[in-house]
Short mmCIF file of C-alpha atoms and ligand atoms in Angstrom, two decimals:
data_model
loop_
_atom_site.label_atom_id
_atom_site.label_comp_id
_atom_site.label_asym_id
_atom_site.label_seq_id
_atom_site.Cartn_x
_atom_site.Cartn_y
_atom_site.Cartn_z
CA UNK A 140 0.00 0.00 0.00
CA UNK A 141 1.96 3.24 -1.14
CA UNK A 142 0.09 6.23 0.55
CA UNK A 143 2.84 8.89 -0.45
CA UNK A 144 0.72 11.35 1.22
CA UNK A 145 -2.36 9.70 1.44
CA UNK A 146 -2.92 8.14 4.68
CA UNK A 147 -5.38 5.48 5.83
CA UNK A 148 -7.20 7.45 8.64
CA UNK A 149 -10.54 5.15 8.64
CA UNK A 150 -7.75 2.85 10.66
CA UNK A 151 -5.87 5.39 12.72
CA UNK A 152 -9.31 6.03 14.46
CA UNK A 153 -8.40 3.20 16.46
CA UNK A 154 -5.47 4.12 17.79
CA UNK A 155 -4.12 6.00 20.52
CA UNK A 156 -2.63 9.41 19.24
CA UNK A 157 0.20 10.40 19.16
CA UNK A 158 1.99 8.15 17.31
CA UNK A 159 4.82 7.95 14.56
CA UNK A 160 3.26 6.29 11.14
CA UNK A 161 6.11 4.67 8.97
CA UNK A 162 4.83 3.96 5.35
CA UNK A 163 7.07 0.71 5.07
CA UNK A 164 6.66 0.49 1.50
CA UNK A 165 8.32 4.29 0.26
CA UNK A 166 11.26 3.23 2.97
CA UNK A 167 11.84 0.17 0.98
CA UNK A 168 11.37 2.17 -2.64
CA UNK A 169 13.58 4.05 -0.77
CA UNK A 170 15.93 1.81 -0.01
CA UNK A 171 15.62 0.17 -3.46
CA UNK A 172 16.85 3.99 -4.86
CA UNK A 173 19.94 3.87 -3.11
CA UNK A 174 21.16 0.60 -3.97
CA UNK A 175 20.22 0.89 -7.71
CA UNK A 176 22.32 4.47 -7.64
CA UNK A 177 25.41 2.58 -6.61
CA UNK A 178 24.71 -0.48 -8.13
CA UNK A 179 27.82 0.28 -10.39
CA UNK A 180 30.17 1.17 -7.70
CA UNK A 181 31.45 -1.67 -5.75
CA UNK A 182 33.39 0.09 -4.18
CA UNK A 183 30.80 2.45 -2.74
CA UNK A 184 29.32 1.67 0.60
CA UNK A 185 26.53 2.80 2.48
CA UNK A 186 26.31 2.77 6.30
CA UNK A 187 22.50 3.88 7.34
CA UNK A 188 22.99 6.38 10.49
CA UNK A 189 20.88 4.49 13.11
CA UNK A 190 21.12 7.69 14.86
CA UNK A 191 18.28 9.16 12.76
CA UNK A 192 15.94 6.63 13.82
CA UNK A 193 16.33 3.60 15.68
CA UNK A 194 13.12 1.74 15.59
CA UNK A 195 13.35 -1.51 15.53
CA UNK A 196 11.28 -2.62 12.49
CA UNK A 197 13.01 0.56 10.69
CA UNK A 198 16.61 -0.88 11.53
CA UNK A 199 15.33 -4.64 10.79
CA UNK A 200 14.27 -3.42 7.46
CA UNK A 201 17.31 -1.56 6.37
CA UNK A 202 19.65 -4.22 7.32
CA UNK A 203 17.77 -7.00 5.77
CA UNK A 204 18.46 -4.29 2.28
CA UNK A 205 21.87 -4.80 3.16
CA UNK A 206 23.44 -1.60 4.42
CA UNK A 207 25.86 -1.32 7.07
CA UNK A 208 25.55 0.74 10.31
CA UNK A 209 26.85 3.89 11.54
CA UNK A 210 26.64 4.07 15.22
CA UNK A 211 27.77 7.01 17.50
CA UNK A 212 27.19 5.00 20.60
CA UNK A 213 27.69 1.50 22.20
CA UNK A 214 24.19 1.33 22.87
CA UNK A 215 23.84 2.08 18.93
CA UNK A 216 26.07 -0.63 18.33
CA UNK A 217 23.98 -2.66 20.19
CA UNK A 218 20.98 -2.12 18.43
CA UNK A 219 22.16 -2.49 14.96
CA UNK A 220 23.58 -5.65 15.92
CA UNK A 221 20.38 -7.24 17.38
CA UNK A 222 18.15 -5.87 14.25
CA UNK A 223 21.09 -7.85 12.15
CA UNK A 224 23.45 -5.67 10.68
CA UNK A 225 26.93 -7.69 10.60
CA UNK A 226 29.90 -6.26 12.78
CA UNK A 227 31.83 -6.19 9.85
CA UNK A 228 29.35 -3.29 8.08
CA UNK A 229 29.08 -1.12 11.51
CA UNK A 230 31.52 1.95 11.44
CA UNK A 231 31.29 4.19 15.29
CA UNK A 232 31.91 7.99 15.69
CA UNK A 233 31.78 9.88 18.07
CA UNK A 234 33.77 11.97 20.23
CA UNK A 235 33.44 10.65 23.99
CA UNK A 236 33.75 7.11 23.56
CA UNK A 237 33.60 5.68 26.66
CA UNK A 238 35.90 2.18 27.43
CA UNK A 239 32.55 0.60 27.89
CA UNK A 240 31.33 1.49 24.67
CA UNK A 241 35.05 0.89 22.65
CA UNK A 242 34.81 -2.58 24.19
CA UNK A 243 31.37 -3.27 22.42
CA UNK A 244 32.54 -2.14 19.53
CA UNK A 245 35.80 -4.34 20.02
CA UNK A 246 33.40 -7.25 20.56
CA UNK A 247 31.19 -7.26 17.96
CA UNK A 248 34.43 -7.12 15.56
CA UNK A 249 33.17 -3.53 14.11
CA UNK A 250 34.49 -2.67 10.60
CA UNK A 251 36.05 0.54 11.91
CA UNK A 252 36.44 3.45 14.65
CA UNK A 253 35.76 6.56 13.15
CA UNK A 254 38.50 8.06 15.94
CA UNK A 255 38.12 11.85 16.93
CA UNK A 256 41.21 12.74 18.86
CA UNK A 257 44.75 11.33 20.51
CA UNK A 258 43.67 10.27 23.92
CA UNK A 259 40.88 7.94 22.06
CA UNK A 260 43.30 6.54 19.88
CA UNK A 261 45.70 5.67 22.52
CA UNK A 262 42.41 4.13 24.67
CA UNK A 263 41.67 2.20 21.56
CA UNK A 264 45.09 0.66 21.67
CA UNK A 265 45.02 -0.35 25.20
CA UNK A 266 41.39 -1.73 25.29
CA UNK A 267 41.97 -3.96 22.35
CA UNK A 268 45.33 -5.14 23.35
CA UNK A 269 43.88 -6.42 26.35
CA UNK A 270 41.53 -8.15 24.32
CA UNK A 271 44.48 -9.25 21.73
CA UNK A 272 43.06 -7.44 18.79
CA UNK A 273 43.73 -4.83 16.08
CA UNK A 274 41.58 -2.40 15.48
CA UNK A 275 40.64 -0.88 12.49
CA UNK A 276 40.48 2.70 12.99
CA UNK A 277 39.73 5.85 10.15
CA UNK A 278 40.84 9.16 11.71
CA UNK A 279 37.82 11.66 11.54
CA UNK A 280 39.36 15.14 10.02
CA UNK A 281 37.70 17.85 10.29
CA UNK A 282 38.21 19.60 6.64
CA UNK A 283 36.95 22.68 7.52
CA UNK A 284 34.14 22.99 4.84
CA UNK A 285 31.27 24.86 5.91
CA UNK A 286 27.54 23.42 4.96
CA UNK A 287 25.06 26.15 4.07
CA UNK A 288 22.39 24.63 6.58
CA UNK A 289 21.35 25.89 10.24
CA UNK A 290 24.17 26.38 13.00
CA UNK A 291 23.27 23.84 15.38
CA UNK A 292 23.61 21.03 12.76
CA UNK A 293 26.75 21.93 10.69
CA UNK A 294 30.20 19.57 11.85
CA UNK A 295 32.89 20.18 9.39
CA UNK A 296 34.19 24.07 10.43
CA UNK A 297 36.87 24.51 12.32
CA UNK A 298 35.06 26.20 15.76
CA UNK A 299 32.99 22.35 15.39
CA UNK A 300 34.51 19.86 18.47
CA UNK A 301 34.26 17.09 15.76
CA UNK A 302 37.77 15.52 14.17
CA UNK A 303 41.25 16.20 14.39
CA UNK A 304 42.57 19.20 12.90
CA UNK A 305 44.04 19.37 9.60
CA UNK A 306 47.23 20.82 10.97
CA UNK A 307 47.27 17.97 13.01
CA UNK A 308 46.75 14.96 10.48
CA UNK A 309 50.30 14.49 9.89
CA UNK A 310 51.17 13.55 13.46
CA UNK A 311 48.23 11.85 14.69
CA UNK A 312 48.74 9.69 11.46
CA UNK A 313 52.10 8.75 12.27
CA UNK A 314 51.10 7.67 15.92
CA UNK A 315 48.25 5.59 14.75
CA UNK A 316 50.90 3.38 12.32
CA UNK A 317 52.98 3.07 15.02
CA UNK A 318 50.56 1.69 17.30
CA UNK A 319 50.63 -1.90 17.41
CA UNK A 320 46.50 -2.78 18.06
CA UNK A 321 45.39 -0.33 16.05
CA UNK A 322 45.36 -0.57 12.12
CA UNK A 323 45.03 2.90 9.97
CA UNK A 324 42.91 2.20 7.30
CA UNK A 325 42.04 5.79 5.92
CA UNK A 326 40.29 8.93 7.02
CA UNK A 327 36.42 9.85 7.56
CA UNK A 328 34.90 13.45 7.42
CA UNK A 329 31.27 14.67 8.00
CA UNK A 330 30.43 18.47 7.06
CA UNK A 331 26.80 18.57 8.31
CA UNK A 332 23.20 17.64 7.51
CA UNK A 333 20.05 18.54 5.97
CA UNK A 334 22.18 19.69 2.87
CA UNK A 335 20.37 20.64 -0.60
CA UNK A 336 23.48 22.02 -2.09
CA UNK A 337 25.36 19.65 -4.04
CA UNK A 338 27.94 21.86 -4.59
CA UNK A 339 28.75 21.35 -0.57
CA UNK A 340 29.48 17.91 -1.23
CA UNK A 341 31.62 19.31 -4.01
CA UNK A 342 33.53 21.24 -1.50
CA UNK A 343 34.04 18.20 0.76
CA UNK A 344 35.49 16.57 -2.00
CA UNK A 345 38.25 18.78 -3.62
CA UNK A 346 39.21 19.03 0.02
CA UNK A 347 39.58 15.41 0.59
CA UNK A 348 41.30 15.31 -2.77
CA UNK A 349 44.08 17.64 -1.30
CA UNK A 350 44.28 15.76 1.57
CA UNK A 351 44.54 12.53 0.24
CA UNK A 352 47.25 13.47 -2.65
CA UNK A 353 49.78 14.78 -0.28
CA UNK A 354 48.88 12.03 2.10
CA UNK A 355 49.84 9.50 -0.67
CA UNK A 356 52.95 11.46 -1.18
CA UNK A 357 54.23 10.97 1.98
CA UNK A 358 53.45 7.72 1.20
CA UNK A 359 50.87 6.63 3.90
CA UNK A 360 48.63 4.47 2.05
CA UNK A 361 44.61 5.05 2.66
CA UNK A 362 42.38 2.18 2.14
CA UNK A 363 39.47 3.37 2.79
CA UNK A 364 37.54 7.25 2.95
CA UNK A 365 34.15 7.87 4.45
CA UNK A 366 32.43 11.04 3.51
CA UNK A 367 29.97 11.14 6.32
CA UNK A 368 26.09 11.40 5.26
CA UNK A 369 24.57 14.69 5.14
CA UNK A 370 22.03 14.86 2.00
CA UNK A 371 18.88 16.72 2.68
CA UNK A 372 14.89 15.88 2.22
CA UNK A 373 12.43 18.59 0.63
CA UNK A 374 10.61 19.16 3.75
CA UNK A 375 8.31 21.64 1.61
CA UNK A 376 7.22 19.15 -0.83
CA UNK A 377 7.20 15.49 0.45
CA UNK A 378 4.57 14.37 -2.22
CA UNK A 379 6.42 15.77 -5.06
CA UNK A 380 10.04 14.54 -3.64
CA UNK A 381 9.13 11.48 -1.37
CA UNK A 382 12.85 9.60 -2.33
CA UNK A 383 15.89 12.12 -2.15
CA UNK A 384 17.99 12.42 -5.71
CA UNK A 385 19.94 9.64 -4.49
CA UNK A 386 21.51 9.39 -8.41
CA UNK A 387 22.56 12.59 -8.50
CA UNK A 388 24.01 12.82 -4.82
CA UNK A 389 26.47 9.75 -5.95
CA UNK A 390 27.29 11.08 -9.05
CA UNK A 391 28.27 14.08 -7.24
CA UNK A 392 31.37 11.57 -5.53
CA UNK A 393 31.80 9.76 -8.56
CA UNK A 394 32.80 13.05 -10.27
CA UNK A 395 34.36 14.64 -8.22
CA UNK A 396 36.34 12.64 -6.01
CA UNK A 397 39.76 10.72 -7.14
CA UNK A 398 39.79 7.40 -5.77
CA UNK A 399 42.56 5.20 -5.96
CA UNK A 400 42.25 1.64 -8.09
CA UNK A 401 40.63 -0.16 -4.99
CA UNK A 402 39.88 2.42 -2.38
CA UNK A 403 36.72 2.30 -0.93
CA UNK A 404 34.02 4.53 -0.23
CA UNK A 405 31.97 4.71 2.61
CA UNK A 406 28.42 7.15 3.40
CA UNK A 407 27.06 7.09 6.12
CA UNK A 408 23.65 8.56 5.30
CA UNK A 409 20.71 9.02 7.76
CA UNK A 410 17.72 12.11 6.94
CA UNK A 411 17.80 10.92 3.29
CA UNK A 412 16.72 7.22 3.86
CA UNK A 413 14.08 7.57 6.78
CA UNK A 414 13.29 11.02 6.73
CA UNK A 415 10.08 11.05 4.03
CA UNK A 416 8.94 7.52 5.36
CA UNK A 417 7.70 8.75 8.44
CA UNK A 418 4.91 11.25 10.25
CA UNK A 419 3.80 12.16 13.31
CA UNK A 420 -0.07 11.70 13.53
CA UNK A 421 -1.78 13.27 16.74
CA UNK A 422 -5.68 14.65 17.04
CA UNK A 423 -6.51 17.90 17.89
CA UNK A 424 -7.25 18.69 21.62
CA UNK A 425 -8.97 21.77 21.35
CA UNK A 426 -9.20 24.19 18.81
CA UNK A 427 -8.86 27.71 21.03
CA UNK A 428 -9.90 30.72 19.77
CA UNK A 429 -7.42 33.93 20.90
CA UNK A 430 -7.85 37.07 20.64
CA UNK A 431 -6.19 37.94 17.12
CA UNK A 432 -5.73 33.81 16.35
CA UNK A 433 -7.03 30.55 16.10
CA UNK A 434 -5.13 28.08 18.03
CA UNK A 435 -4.62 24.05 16.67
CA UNK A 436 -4.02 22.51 19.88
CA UNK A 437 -2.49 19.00 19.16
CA UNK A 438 -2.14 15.92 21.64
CA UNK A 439 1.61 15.83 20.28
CA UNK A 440 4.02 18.29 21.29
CA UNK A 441 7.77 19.08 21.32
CA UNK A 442 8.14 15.78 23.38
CA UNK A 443 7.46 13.68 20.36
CA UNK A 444 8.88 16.05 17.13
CA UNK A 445 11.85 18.19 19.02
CA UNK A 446 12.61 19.94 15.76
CA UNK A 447 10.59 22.62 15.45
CA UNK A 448 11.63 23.87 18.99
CA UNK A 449 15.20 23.09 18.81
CA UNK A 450 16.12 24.40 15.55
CA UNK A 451 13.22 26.25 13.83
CA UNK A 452 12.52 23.02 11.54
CA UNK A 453 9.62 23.58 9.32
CA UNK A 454 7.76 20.17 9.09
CA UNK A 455 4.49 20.41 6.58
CA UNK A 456 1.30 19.97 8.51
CA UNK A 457 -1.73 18.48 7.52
CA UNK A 458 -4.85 18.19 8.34
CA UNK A 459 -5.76 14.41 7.34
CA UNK A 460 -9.27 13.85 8.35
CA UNK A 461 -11.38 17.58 7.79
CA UNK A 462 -13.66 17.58 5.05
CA UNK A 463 -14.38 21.33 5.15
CA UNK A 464 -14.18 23.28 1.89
CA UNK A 465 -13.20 26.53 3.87
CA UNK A 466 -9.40 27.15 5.23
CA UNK A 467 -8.71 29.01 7.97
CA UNK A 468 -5.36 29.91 9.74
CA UNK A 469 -4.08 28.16 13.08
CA UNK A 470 -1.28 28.75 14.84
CA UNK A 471 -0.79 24.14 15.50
CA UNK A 472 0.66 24.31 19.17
CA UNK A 473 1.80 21.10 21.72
CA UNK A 474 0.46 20.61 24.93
CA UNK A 475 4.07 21.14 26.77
CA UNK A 476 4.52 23.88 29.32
CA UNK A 477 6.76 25.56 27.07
CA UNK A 478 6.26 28.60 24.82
CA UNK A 479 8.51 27.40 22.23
CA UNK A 480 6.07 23.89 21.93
CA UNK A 481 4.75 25.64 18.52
CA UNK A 482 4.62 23.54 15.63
CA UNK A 483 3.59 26.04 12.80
CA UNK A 484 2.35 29.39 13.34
CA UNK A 485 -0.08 30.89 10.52
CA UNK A 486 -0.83 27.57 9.04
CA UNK A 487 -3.85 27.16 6.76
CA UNK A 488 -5.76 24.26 7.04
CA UNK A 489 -9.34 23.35 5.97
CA UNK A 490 -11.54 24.40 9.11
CA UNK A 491 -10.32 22.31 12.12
CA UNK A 492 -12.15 20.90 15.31
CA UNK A 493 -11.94 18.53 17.92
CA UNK A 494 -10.63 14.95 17.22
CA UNK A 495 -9.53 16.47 13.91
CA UNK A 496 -5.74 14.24 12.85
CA UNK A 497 -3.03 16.18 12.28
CA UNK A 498 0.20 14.65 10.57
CA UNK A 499 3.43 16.45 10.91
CA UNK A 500 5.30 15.13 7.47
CA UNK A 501 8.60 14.70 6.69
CA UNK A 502 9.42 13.00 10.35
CA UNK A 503 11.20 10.02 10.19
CA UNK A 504 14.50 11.85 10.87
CA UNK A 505 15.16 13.02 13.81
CA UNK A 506 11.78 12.82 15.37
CA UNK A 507 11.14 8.87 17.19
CA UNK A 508 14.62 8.81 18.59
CA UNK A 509 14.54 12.58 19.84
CA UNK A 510 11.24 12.13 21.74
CA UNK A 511 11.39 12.32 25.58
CA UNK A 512 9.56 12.26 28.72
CA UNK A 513 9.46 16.16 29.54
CA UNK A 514 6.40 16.41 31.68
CA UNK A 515 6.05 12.79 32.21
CA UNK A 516 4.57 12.84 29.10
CA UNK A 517 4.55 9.31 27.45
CA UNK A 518 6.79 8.42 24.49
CA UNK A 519 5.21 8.65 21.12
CA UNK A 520 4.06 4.91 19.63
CA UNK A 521 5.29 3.47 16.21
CA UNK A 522 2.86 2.19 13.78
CA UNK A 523 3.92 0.28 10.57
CA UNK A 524 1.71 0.50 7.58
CA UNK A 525 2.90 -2.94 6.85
CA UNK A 526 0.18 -3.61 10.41
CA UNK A 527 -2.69 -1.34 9.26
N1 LLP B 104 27.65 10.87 10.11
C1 LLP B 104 27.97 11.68 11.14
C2 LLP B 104 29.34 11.66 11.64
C3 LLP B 104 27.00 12.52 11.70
O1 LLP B 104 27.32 13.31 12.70
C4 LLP B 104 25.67 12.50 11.18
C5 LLP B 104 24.63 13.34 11.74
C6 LLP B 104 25.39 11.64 10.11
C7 LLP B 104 26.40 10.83 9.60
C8 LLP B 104 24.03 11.53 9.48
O2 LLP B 104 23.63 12.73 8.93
P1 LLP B 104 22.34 12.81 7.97
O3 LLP B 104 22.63 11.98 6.73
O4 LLP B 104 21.19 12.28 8.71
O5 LLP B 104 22.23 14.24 7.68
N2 LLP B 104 19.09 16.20 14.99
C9 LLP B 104 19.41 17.00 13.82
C10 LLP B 104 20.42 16.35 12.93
C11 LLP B 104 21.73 16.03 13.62
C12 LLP B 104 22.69 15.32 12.72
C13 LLP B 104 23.87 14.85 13.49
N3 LLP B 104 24.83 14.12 12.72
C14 LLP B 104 18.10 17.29 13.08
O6 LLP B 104 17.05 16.90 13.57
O7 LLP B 104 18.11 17.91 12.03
#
């Protein structure tokens, strides 16, 4: 059943709102996208960033597509493993890996630590001698390419606390070959997210091309390069683009970035594969009428879809069930003792009431696996079209 838009809300009537909605079939279109966009590059490699959304159905599905993982936490590491993606696909970044976590990644035989400074390399070393391994490790460098998207989600400048400084490559290289349970396989860089721009990626890559060129002339030999994830969703129009331009996103790379005969590419991309599949369906609570505005009031708030609060996201909202042929405009507001718990001020929407559904599109990114408890609120639900 492809909805793409179109959601079954005879059968939502039965369930409790709030809840996340995944339309199972446009993730696995989705899915199908990516690997047909690479299916000429086998030595291109995509690791799904379980960070974006960790359901359990969602992970089961995009293993079972055969992606690998990339995990910025042990308890990430975790997760991927159980829903089936192999140790050997599972790359881990992050910047405050604790000994606990480096030893689950040690366990489960990871492909590679994406490693953010000295100290953590050195840890690294330690934690799988004891174990009597080598470690695989890519040092993350921050390239100092700015992405033209909001503040709080760019990585790559140099201010960012992500990677190891460019005039500190050299060195840290160096240390990492001559440490004896750690293996340097190649480098891994991440400039930001929710990027439109190809020419951004473009960026990234004449960068890495610099970088890599004098790296080979100093002859350290790089195996492997991981370009991070970072490709936006049209959060305007999720009808008219429910699959990302994964084609032209790769043939950005393929164009634009000199690989070596057998090097290996790695992406580690999140938004762009579960972003579209996903919304956030709640009913309206009350439809308030202020002074100079209508208010929406929804049963979901900034508990369940952070985004709007935390970084002036714009998600489309709909609403699903009215039959009204007049529009009128609503501010669509959260329950949450908080005045930033707005989801859309000025929105038109055919005319609204009570036990109207709502569906904030465009939320499979970002919005599950950012929900919390504020108010001892409960967390949203998950419901699978593949169920309905
Ligand atoms: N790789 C690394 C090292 C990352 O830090 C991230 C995201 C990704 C991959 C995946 O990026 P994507 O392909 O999803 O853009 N909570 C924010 C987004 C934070 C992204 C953090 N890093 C939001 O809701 O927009």
């Amino acid at each position: 059943m492809i909805l793409r838009g179109k959601f079954p809300v005879e059968k939502f009537r039965e369930i409790e709102t709030p809840f996340y909605y995944y339309d199972m079939n446009l993730l696995r279109d989705t899915l199908d996208c990516v690997r047909e966009a690479i299916s000429r590059d086998p030595n291109f490699h995509v690791h799904y960033a379980v960070k974006a959304n960790a359901n359990p159905d969602i992970l089961r599905t995009i293993a079972r597509a055969g992606f690998g993982a990339d995990c910025v936490s042990g308890g990430e590491i975790l997760a991927a493993v159980k829903a089936g993606f192999p140790g050997s696909k599972i790359v881990y970044a992050g910047v405050g890996k604790t000994d606990r976590e480096i030893n689950i990644g040690l366990d489960n035989d990871i492909f590679c630590f994406n490693v953010e400074s000295v100290p953590e390399l050195e840890v690294i070393n330690e934690l799988a001698a004891a174990k009597g391994k080598v470690a695989a490790v890519a040092l993350r460098v921050n390239p100092n390419v700015g992405a033209h998207t909001h503040a709080n989600i760019t990585t790559g400048l140099a201010e960012n606390k992500f990677g190891i400084a460019m005039t500190d490559l050299d060195r840290v290289i160096d240390m990492a070959r001559d440490l004896k349970n750690v293996r340097f396989i190649g480098l891994h860089f991440h400039i930001g997210s929710q990027i439109l721009d190809m020419t951004d990626f473009t960026a990234l890559c004449n960068r890495v091309n610099d970088i890599t060129a004098r790296l080979e002339q100093r002859g350290v030999k790089i195996s492997d390069i991981n370009v991070g994830g970072g490709l936006g969703i049209d959060y305007k129009h999720p009808n008219h683009h429910p699959i990302p331009d994964f084609k032209e996103y790769f043939a950005t790379y393929r164009r634009h970035l000199h690989l070596l005969p057998g090097q290996q590419l790695h992406f580690e991309l999140g938004r762009a594969i579960v972003g579209q599949c996903g919304a956030l369906i709640s009913r309206v609570v009350f439809v308030k009428e202020g002074t100079k505005k209508k208010f929406a009031i929804l049963d979901a708030g900034m508990t369940d879809l952070i985004r709007p609060a935390l970084y002036e996201a714009y998600h489309r909202i709909e609403n699903i069930s009215s039959e009204a042929e007049d529009v009128e405009r609503y501010d669509v507001v959260g329950p949450v003792c908080e005045s930033s718990d707005v989801f859309g001020k000025a929105v038109d929407m055919p005319s609204t009431k009570r036990g109207d559904f709502i569906a904030l599109r465009s939320a499979g990114a970002y919005g599950e696996i950012m929900a919390s408890q504020y108010n001892c609120r409960q967390l949203p639900l998950a419901v699978l079209s593949d169920n309905l």
